[in-house]
Coordinates of C-alpha atoms in Angstrom, one line a residue:
M29 CA 92.0 82.3 113.8
S30 CA 93.3 79.2 115.6
L31 CA 94.3 80.3 119.1
G32 CA 96.6 77.3 119.4
K33 CA 98.6 78.3 116.4
G34 CA 98.4 82.1 117.1
Y35 CA 97.6 82.8 113.5
S36 CA 95.1 82.1 110.7
A37 CA 96.2 79.2 108.4
R38 CA 93.9 80.7 105.7
V39 CA 95.7 84.0 105.9
A40 CA 99.1 82.2 105.9
S41 CA 98.2 80.3 102.7
N42 CA 97.7 83.6 100.8
A43 CA 101.3 84.4 99.6
Y44 CA 100.5 87.9 98.5
L45 CA 98.7 88.8 101.7
V46 CA 101.5 87.4 103.9
G47 CA 104.2 89.0 101.8
T48 CA 102.7 92.5 101.7
F49 CA 100.5 93.2 104.7
A50 CA 103.3 94.1 107.1
C51 CA 104.4 96.7 104.5
I52 CA 101.8 99.0 106.0
G53 CA 104.7 99.8 108.4
G54 CA 106.6 101.2 105.4
G55 CA 103.5 103.3 104.7
L56 CA 103.9 104.9 108.1
F57 CA 107.4 105.9 107.2
G58 CA 106.1 107.6 104.1
L59 CA 103.3 109.3 106.1
D60 CA 105.8 110.8 108.4
I61 CA 108.1 112.0 105.6
A62 CA 105.2 113.9 103.9
S63 CA 103.8 115.1 107.2
M64 CA 106.6 117.7 107.2
S65 CA 107.1 118.4 103.5
G66 CA 103.4 119.5 103.1
V67 CA 103.6 122.1 105.9
L68 CA 106.7 124.0 104.8
N69 CA 104.6 126.7 103.2
N70 CA 101.6 126.5 105.6
Q71 CA 101.2 129.9 107.5
A72 CA 99.1 128.3 110.3
Y73 CA 102.0 125.9 111.0
F74 CA 104.5 128.8 111.0
E75 CA 102.4 130.8 113.5
V76 CA 101.9 127.9 115.9
F77 CA 105.5 126.9 116.0
D78 CA 107.0 130.4 116.0
H79 CA 108.3 130.7 112.4
P80 CA 111.2 128.2 112.6
G81 CA 114.3 129.2 110.6
S82 CA 116.3 126.8 108.3
N83 CA 118.3 125.3 111.2
A84 CA 115.2 124.9 113.5
Q85 CA 113.1 123.4 110.7
G86 CA 115.9 121.0 109.9
A87 CA 116.0 119.9 113.6
I88 CA 112.2 119.4 113.6
V89 CA 112.4 117.3 110.5
A90 CA 115.4 115.4 111.8
A91 CA 113.7 114.4 115.0
M92 CA 111.9 111.6 113.2
P93 CA 115.0 109.9 111.8
A94 CA 116.7 110.4 115.2
G95 CA 114.0 108.4 116.8
S96 CA 114.2 105.8 114.0
L97 CA 117.9 105.4 114.6
I98 CA 117.2 104.5 118.2
G99 CA 114.3 102.2 117.1
A100 CA 116.5 100.4 114.6
L101 CA 119.2 99.7 117.2
T102 CA 116.6 98.5 119.7
V103 CA 115.6 95.9 117.1
T104 CA 118.9 94.2 117.5
K105 CA 117.6 92.8 120.8
L106 CA 113.9 92.8 120.3
A107 CA 113.7 90.9 116.9
D108 CA 115.7 88.0 118.3
A109 CA 114.3 88.1 121.8
I110 CA 110.5 88.3 121.3
G111 CA 110.2 87.5 117.6
R112 CA 109.5 89.4 114.4
K113 CA 105.7 89.4 114.7
K114 CA 105.6 90.8 118.3
T115 CA 108.1 93.5 117.4
I116 CA 105.8 94.7 114.6
L117 CA 102.8 94.7 117.0
L118 CA 104.8 96.7 119.5
A119 CA 105.8 99.3 116.8
G120 CA 102.1 99.9 116.0
L121 CA 101.3 100.8 119.6
V122 CA 104.3 103.2 119.8
W123 CA 103.2 104.9 116.6
V124 CA 99.7 105.6 118.1
V125 CA 101.3 107.4 121.1
G126 CA 103.6 109.5 118.8
S127 CA 100.8 110.5 116.5
I128 CA 98.7 111.7 119.3
L129 CA 101.5 113.9 120.6
Q130 CA 102.3 115.2 117.2
S131 CA 98.8 116.1 116.2
A132 CA 98.1 117.8 119.6
A133 CA 101.5 119.7 119.7
Q134 CA 101.3 123.3 120.9
E135 CA 105.0 124.2 120.7
R136 CA 108.2 122.9 119.1
G137 CA 109.2 120.7 122.1
M138 CA 106.0 118.7 122.0
L139 CA 106.1 118.4 118.2
V140 CA 109.7 117.1 118.4
A141 CA 108.8 114.6 121.1
G142 CA 105.9 113.3 119.0
R143 CA 108.2 113.0 116.0
I144 CA 110.9 111.2 117.9
I145 CA 108.4 108.6 119.2
N146 CA 106.9 108.2 115.7
G147 CA 110.4 107.8 114.5
F148 CA 111.2 105.1 117.1
S149 CA 108.2 103.2 115.8
V150 CA 109.3 103.6 112.2
G151 CA 112.8 102.4 113.2
L152 CA 111.3 99.2 114.6
Y153 CA 109.2 98.7 111.5
S154 CA 111.9 99.4 109.0
A155 CA 114.4 97.0 110.5
T156 CA 111.9 94.2 111.3
V157 CA 109.4 94.1 108.3
P158 CA 112.0 93.3 105.6
V159 CA 113.4 90.5 107.8
Y160 CA 109.9 89.1 108.5
Q161 CA 109.1 89.3 104.8
S162 CA 112.3 87.6 103.7
E163 CA 111.7 84.7 106.2
V164 CA 108.1 84.0 105.3
T165 CA 107.9 84.4 101.5
H166 CA 108.6 82.1 98.6
P167 CA 112.3 82.4 97.4
A168 CA 111.2 83.1 93.8
L169 CA 109.0 86.0 95.0
R170 CA 111.1 87.4 97.9
G171 CA 112.5 90.3 96.1
R172 CA 109.0 91.3 94.8
F173 CA 107.5 91.2 98.3
V174 CA 110.3 93.0 100.1
S175 CA 110.0 95.6 97.3
F176 CA 106.5 96.3 98.5
Q177 CA 108.1 97.9 101.5
Q178 CA 109.4 100.7 99.3
W179 CA 106.1 100.9 97.4
A180 CA 104.3 101.3 100.7
I181 CA 106.6 104.1 101.6
T182 CA 105.8 105.9 98.3
W183 CA 102.1 105.4 98.9
G184 CA 102.4 106.8 102.4
I185 CA 104.2 109.9 101.1
M186 CA 101.7 110.5 98.3
L187 CA 98.5 109.9 100.4
Q188 CA 99.7 112.1 103.3
Y189 CA 100.7 114.8 100.8
F190 CA 97.3 114.8 99.1
V191 CA 95.5 114.9 102.4
Q192 CA 97.6 117.9 103.4
F193 CA 97.0 119.5 100.0
G194 CA 93.2 119.1 100.5
C195 CA 93.5 120.4 104.1
S196 CA 95.4 123.4 102.9
Y197 CA 92.1 124.9 101.9
I198 CA 91.0 124.7 105.6
A199 CA 91.8 127.9 107.6
G200 CA 93.7 127.6 110.8
E201 CA 95.5 124.8 112.7
A202 CA 93.2 122.1 111.4
S203 CA 95.0 122.4 108.1
F204 CA 97.9 120.5 109.5
R205 CA 96.5 118.8 112.7
I206 CA 93.9 116.7 110.7
P207 CA 96.6 115.0 108.5
W208 CA 98.8 114.3 111.5
G209 CA 95.9 112.8 113.4
L210 CA 94.8 110.6 110.5
Q211 CA 98.2 108.8 110.7
L212 CA 96.6 106.7 113.5
V213 CA 94.4 104.8 111.2
P214 CA 96.9 102.6 109.3
A215 CA 98.8 101.8 112.5
L216 CA 95.7 100.5 114.1
V217 CA 94.9 98.4 111.0
L218 CA 98.4 96.9 110.9
T219 CA 98.4 96.1 114.7
L220 CA 95.0 94.4 114.6
G221 CA 95.7 92.6 111.3
M222 CA 99.1 91.2 112.4
L223 CA 97.3 89.1 115.0
Y224 CA 96.2 86.8 112.2
F225 CA 99.7 86.3 110.7
P226 CA 102.3 83.6 111.6
E227 CA 105.6 84.1 113.3
S228 CA 108.8 83.6 111.2
P229 CA 109.4 79.8 110.9
R230 CA 113.2 80.5 110.9
W231 CA 113.0 82.3 114.2
L232 CA 110.9 79.5 115.7
I233 CA 113.4 76.8 114.6
D234 CA 116.1 78.9 116.2
R235 CA 114.1 78.8 119.4
G236 CA 113.5 75.0 119.2
E237 CA 109.8 75.2 118.1
D238 CA 110.4 72.8 115.2
D239 CA 106.9 71.4 115.0
Q240 CA 105.2 74.7 114.9
A241 CA 107.8 76.0 112.4
L242 CA 107.2 73.1 110.1
Q243 CA 103.4 73.6 110.2
I244 CA 103.8 77.3 109.4
L245 CA 106.1 76.5 106.4
A246 CA 103.4 74.0 105.2
D247 CA 100.7 76.7 105.6
L248 CA 102.8 79.3 103.9
H249 CA 104.1 77.3 100.9
G250 CA 102.5 73.9 100.8
G251 CA 98.7 74.4 101.3
G252 CA 99.1 72.9 104.8
N253 CA 100.9 69.8 103.4
T254 CA 103.9 69.1 105.5
N255 CA 105.2 66.6 102.9
D256 CA 105.2 69.2 100.1
E257 CA 108.6 69.1 98.3
L258 CA 109.3 72.9 98.6
V259 CA 108.3 72.8 102.3
L260 CA 110.7 69.9 102.9
L261 CA 113.5 71.6 101.0
E262 CA 113.1 74.8 103.1
W263 CA 112.8 72.7 106.2
E264 CA 115.9 70.8 105.6
E265 CA 117.9 73.9 104.6
I266 CA 116.8 75.9 107.6
K267 CA 117.6 73.0 110.0
Q268 CA 121.0 72.5 108.3
Q269 CA 121.8 76.2 108.7
V270 CA 120.7 76.3 112.3
T271 CA 122.7 73.2 113.2
F272 CA 125.8 74.6 111.5
E273 CA 125.4 78.1 113.1
R274 CA 125.0 76.7 116.6
T275 CA 128.5 75.2 116.3
E276 CA 129.8 78.7 115.7
G277 CA 129.2 79.8 119.2
A278 CA 126.7 82.0 121.1
K279 CA 125.0 84.9 119.5
S280 CA 126.6 88.3 120.1
Y281 CA 127.4 91.6 118.4
L282 CA 130.9 90.2 117.9
D283 CA 129.3 87.7 115.4
L284 CA 129.0 90.7 113.0
L285 CA 132.8 91.0 112.9
K286 CA 133.5 87.4 112.1
P287 CA 135.0 86.5 108.7
G288 CA 132.3 86.1 106.1
I289 CA 129.9 88.2 108.1
R290 CA 131.7 91.5 108.3
R291 CA 131.8 91.7 104.5
R292 CA 128.0 91.4 104.4
V293 CA 127.5 93.9 107.2
F294 CA 129.6 96.3 105.2
L295 CA 127.5 95.7 102.1
G296 CA 124.2 96.0 103.9
A297 CA 125.3 99.2 105.7
S298 CA 126.7 100.6 102.4
M299 CA 123.4 99.9 100.6
Q300 CA 121.4 101.8 103.2
M301 CA 124.0 104.6 103.3
W302 CA 123.8 105.2 99.6
S303 CA 120.0 105.1 99.6
Q304 CA 120.2 108.2 101.7
L305 CA 123.2 109.9 100.1
S306 CA 121.4 109.5 96.7
G307 CA 119.4 112.5 97.8
M308 CA 116.0 110.9 97.4
N309 CA 114.7 111.6 100.8
V310 CA 116.0 115.2 100.5
M311 CA 113.8 115.5 97.5
M312 CA 110.9 114.1 99.5
Y313 CA 111.4 116.2 102.6
Y314 CA 112.3 119.5 100.9
I315 CA 110.8 119.4 97.4
I316 CA 109.1 122.7 98.1
Y317 CA 112.5 124.3 98.6
V318 CA 113.8 122.6 95.4
F319 CA 111.1 123.9 93.2
E320 CA 111.2 127.4 94.8
G321 CA 114.9 127.6 93.9
A322 CA 114.0 126.5 90.4
G323 CA 111.8 129.6 90.1
L324 CA 108.4 128.0 90.6
T325 CA 106.4 130.6 92.5
G326 CA 102.9 130.5 94.1
T327 CA 101.9 128.1 96.8
R328 CA 99.2 126.2 94.8
G329 CA 101.5 125.9 91.7
N330 CA 104.3 124.5 93.9
L331 CA 102.0 122.0 95.7
I332 CA 100.6 120.7 92.3
A333 CA 104.1 120.3 90.9
D334 CA 105.2 118.5 94.1
S335 CA 102.2 116.1 93.9
V336 CA 103.3 115.0 90.4
Q337 CA 106.6 113.9 91.8
Y338 CA 104.9 111.9 94.5
V339 CA 102.6 110.2 91.9
L340 CA 105.6 109.3 89.7
N341 CA 107.4 107.8 92.8
V342 CA 104.4 105.4 93.3
L343 CA 104.0 104.5 89.6
F344 CA 107.6 103.8 88.8
T345 CA 108.1 101.5 91.8
I346 CA 105.6 99.1 90.2
P347 CA 107.9 97.7 87.5
A348 CA 110.6 97.0 90.1
I349 CA 108.1 95.1 92.2
I350 CA 107.1 93.0 89.2
Y351 CA 110.5 92.3 87.7
I352 CA 113.1 92.7 90.5
D353 CA 113.6 88.9 90.7
R354 CA 113.8 88.5 87.0
W355 CA 116.1 91.5 86.3
G356 CA 118.2 90.9 89.4
R357 CA 119.6 93.3 92.0
R358 CA 122.9 94.3 90.4
P359 CA 121.7 95.8 87.1
L360 CA 119.1 97.9 88.9
I361 CA 121.3 99.5 91.4
I362 CA 124.2 100.1 89.0
I363 CA 122.1 101.7 86.3
G364 CA 119.9 103.5 88.8
T365 CA 122.7 105.3 90.6
F366 CA 124.3 106.3 87.4
L367 CA 121.1 107.9 86.1
M368 CA 120.4 109.6 89.4
G369 CA 123.9 111.1 89.4
F370 CA 123.4 112.3 85.8
F371 CA 120.0 114.0 86.5
L372 CA 121.2 115.7 89.7
S373 CA 124.2 117.0 87.8
L374 CA 121.8 118.6 85.3
V375 CA 119.7 120.1 88.1
G376 CA 122.9 121.6 89.7
G377 CA 124.3 122.7 86.4
L378 CA 121.1 124.5 85.3
Q379 CA 120.7 126.2 88.7
G380 CA 124.3 127.2 88.8
G381 CA 124.3 128.5 85.2
F382 CA 121.0 130.5 85.4
G383 CA 120.4 131.2 89.1
E384 CA 121.4 133.9 91.5
W385 CA 121.0 134.7 95.2
G386 CA 117.5 136.1 95.9
N387 CA 114.9 136.5 98.6
V388 CA 111.8 134.2 98.8
D389 CA 109.3 134.9 101.7
G390 CA 112.1 136.5 103.6
S391 CA 114.6 133.7 103.2
R392 CA 117.9 133.8 101.3
V393 CA 117.5 131.4 98.4
W394 CA 119.5 130.5 95.2
V395 CA 116.8 131.0 92.7
I396 CA 116.2 131.1 88.9
N397 CA 114.4 134.2 87.7
G398 CA 113.2 135.0 84.2
H399 CA 114.1 131.7 82.6
E400 CA 110.9 129.8 82.3
G401 CA 112.4 127.1 80.1
V402 CA 115.2 126.4 82.5
T403 CA 112.7 126.3 85.4
K404 CA 110.8 123.6 83.5
G405 CA 114.1 121.8 82.8
V406 CA 115.0 121.6 86.5
I407 CA 111.5 120.3 87.3
V408 CA 111.7 117.6 84.6
C409 CA 115.1 116.5 85.7
S410 CA 113.8 116.3 89.3
Y411 CA 111.0 114.1 88.1
L412 CA 113.4 111.9 86.1
F413 CA 115.7 111.6 89.2
V414 CA 112.7 110.4 91.3
C415 CA 111.7 107.9 88.6
S416 CA 115.2 106.5 88.5
F417 CA 115.3 105.9 92.2
A418 CA 111.8 104.5 92.4
I419 CA 112.5 101.7 89.8
T420 CA 116.0 100.8 91.0
L421 CA 117.7 101.7 94.3
G422 CA 114.5 102.3 96.3
P423 CA 113.2 98.7 96.3
V424 CA 116.6 97.0 96.3
S425 CA 117.8 99.0 99.3
W426 CA 115.3 97.1 101.4
T427 CA 115.5 93.8 99.6
Y428 CA 119.3 93.3 99.6
P429 CA 120.1 93.7 103.3
A430 CA 117.2 91.5 104.3
E431 CA 118.5 88.5 102.3
I432 CA 122.3 88.4 102.6
F433 CA 122.8 87.5 106.3
P434 CA 122.8 84.1 108.0
M435 CA 120.0 83.5 110.4
R436 CA 122.0 83.8 113.7
V437 CA 122.9 87.4 112.9
R438 CA 120.1 88.4 110.6
G439 CA 118.0 90.4 113.1
K440 CA 121.1 92.2 114.4
A441 CA 122.7 92.8 111.1
V442 CA 119.6 94.1 109.3
A443 CA 119.0 96.4 112.3
V444 CA 122.5 97.7 112.1
S445 CA 122.1 98.3 108.3
T446 CA 118.8 100.1 108.9
A447 CA 120.4 102.1 111.7
V448 CA 123.0 103.4 109.2
N449 CA 120.0 104.4 106.9
W450 CA 118.5 106.4 109.8
L451 CA 121.9 107.9 110.8
F452 CA 122.4 109.4 107.4
N453 CA 118.7 110.3 107.1
F454 CA 119.0 112.3 110.4
A455 CA 122.2 114.1 109.3
L456 CA 120.8 115.0 105.9
A457 CA 117.4 116.1 107.2
W458 CA 119.0 118.5 109.5
A459 CA 121.9 119.7 107.2
V460 CA 120.1 120.2 103.9
P461 CA 118.1 123.4 104.7
P462 CA 121.3 125.2 105.9
A463 CA 123.2 123.8 103.0
L464 CA 120.7 125.1 100.4
A465 CA 120.8 128.5 102.2
A466 CA 124.6 128.6 102.2
I467 CA 125.9 127.0 99.0
G468 CA 122.6 126.7 96.9
W469 CA 123.0 124.8 93.6
K470 CA 126.3 123.1 94.7
T471 CA 124.2 121.0 97.1
Y472 CA 122.9 119.0 94.1
L473 CA 126.3 118.4 92.7
I474 CA 127.5 116.9 96.0
F475 CA 124.6 114.4 95.9
A476 CA 125.4 113.7 92.2
A477 CA 128.9 112.7 93.2
F478 CA 127.6 110.4 95.9
N479 CA 125.5 108.6 93.3
F480 CA 128.5 108.1 91.0
A481 CA 130.5 106.7 93.9
A482 CA 127.7 104.3 94.8
C483 CA 127.6 103.1 91.2
I484 CA 131.3 102.2 91.3
Q485 CA 131.0 100.3 94.6
F486 CA 127.9 98.4 93.4
F487 CA 129.7 97.3 90.2
F488 CA 132.7 95.9 92.0
M489 CA 131.4 94.6 95.3
F490 CA 127.7 93.6 95.2
P491 CA 127.0 90.0 94.0
E492 CA 123.6 89.0 92.6
T493 CA 121.3 87.3 95.1
A494 CA 118.0 87.0 93.2
Q495 CA 116.0 83.8 93.3
R496 CA 117.9 81.9 96.0
T497 CA 116.6 80.8 99.3
L498 CA 118.2 82.5 102.2
E499 CA 120.3 79.5 102.9
E500 CA 121.5 79.3 99.3
V501 CA 122.8 82.8 99.6
E502 CA 125.5 81.4 101.8
E503 CA 127.0 79.7 98.7
I504 CA 127.3 83.1 97.0
F505 CA 129.5 84.6 99.6
A506 CA 131.5 81.4 100.0
Q507 CA 132.8 82.1 96.4
G508 CA 134.8 85.0 97.5
H509 CA 135.4 87.6 94.7
M510 CA 135.1 90.5 97.2
F511 CA 136.0 93.1 94.5
Q512 CA 134.9 91.1 91.4
A513 CA 131.3 90.6 92.2
W514 CA 130.4 90.1 88.5
K515 CA 132.2 86.8 88.5
I516 CA 129.6 85.1 90.7
G517 CA 126.9 83.7 88.4
R518 CA 123.2 83.6 89.0
D519 CA 123.2 79.8 89.2
V520 CA 125.5 79.7 92.2
G521 CA 123.9 78.1 95.3
K522 CA 120.9 76.5 93.6
K523 CA 120.2 73.1 95.1
N524 CA 117.5 70.4 95.0
L525 CA 115.9 68.5 97.9
A526 CA 118.2 65.4 97.5
Q527 CA 121.4 67.5 97.7
V528 CA 120.2 69.3 100.8
Q529 CA 119.3 66.0 102.5
N530 CA 122.7 64.5 101.7
E531 CA 124.4 67.5 103.1
N532 CA 122.3 67.3 106.2
A533 CA 123.2 63.7 106.7
E534 CA 126.9 64.4 106.2
L535 CA 126.7 67.3 108.7
N536 CA 124.9 65.3 111.3
E537 CA 127.5 62.4 110.9
K538 CA 130.4 64.9 111.5
L539 CA 128.6 66.3 114.5
G540 CA 128.0 62.8 115.9
E541 CA 131.7 61.9 115.4
K542 CA 132.7 65.2 117.1
E543 CA 130.4 64.5 120.1
G544 CA 131.7 60.9 120.3
S545 CA 135.3 62.2 120.3
I546 CA 134.5 64.7 123.1
E547 CA 132.9 62.0 125.2
K548 CA 135.9 59.7 124.7
D549 CA 138.3 62.4 125.7
S550 CA 136.2 63.1 128.8
A551 CA 136.3 59.5 129.8

């Protein structure tokens, strides 16, 4: 590692390593999700934490997204003030503290405190990593690399669940403390590894570190050659955007409400809101409750059925990673939300038609009894729902908000969008157990309706952004068509180096004339 540069040029030249390594932060999010779902039928857990009821368990689970909401809002200052890389490093240290508290917890308060601190770390990661990826990756591969964030989440969920499944054979508290303690390992790997990665060149240019930013761009996309055409194209576009944005005034939260920006803030926040209201994280947090209600009895049988769902979540994210830039964002989210709404409607309909109120382990549960075929149908529909999310809305929900904002507000805007994700995550994590206990099968129909509503908004309001540089995305939103997004073609915004250089020359000429006029008036 070159200490002068603060990163390894060899690491920076590996596009796939640079584009994916920070996604370990997404894996930590997945670890924390499964750290709760795997203990919901663990007797040692219930004994240590005094048999929490539906409301108390919802509060314990919701502690993590509550901390993540705070972390995501904190990024609005951190990501712009200290940079993307240092924010990721800080998040790793915070995660270590939270994991120690969680694994050593002796009562609910200590457990909740550990989960809040872990959540704060995840909030920092989830708002910063997509921004970092979008600013260091090749435009043609940006969607693929940001999609790795979602894939890392699915890996974290699956690995934590299988660790907990294995540890369920251990008697006593070690059955849940060992999995919680092992969460330290990936955070340490990420924190140490990020020391070898470059800072975002766009952030550096915004801070006046032009020479360092140019060299990083060359190391990232030009094999170290500062005269590479792609490097020069990105360099000119970023400088043009920075120059233009500096004439717009100082950075502040009010920038998010300016014309042309507030539309994109609404789209980014909506995307993250729908990713939660789709019901996917509910299926991750509380899949044990879902399958119990379907009539699947027995701890081992439930755990095995759950594990299939987590494996499918990992496998079906792969096609999206490979083809997201070819297929585009719009088709994926429109088709995906329609399918998710359809499969959740089937789950709710089957449970409503064949279920009844019953008692499972002392809790009031809407459950299907004596209908083995219907039970299997509910499980299959749950699997198909997860597959639909994994290949569509899951990856796009992180990619889209990271690429639609201009640089001067990108850190703040993505953080606000991610905070909306955590706000709804928190609300749903707490509310779903009482909802399942109160209205049973109707819960699934509510989430189905959310998916159909999302499908309608995606069709009318979300333009395609695939395969443009972050600066070319500006041209997309300059077209207007706020409620006719399909009218914006996939070729809008595409430019070559000569066009960008000419625009830069014109912009600099206008700025020079403006400065001359100001000096003349002052005289």
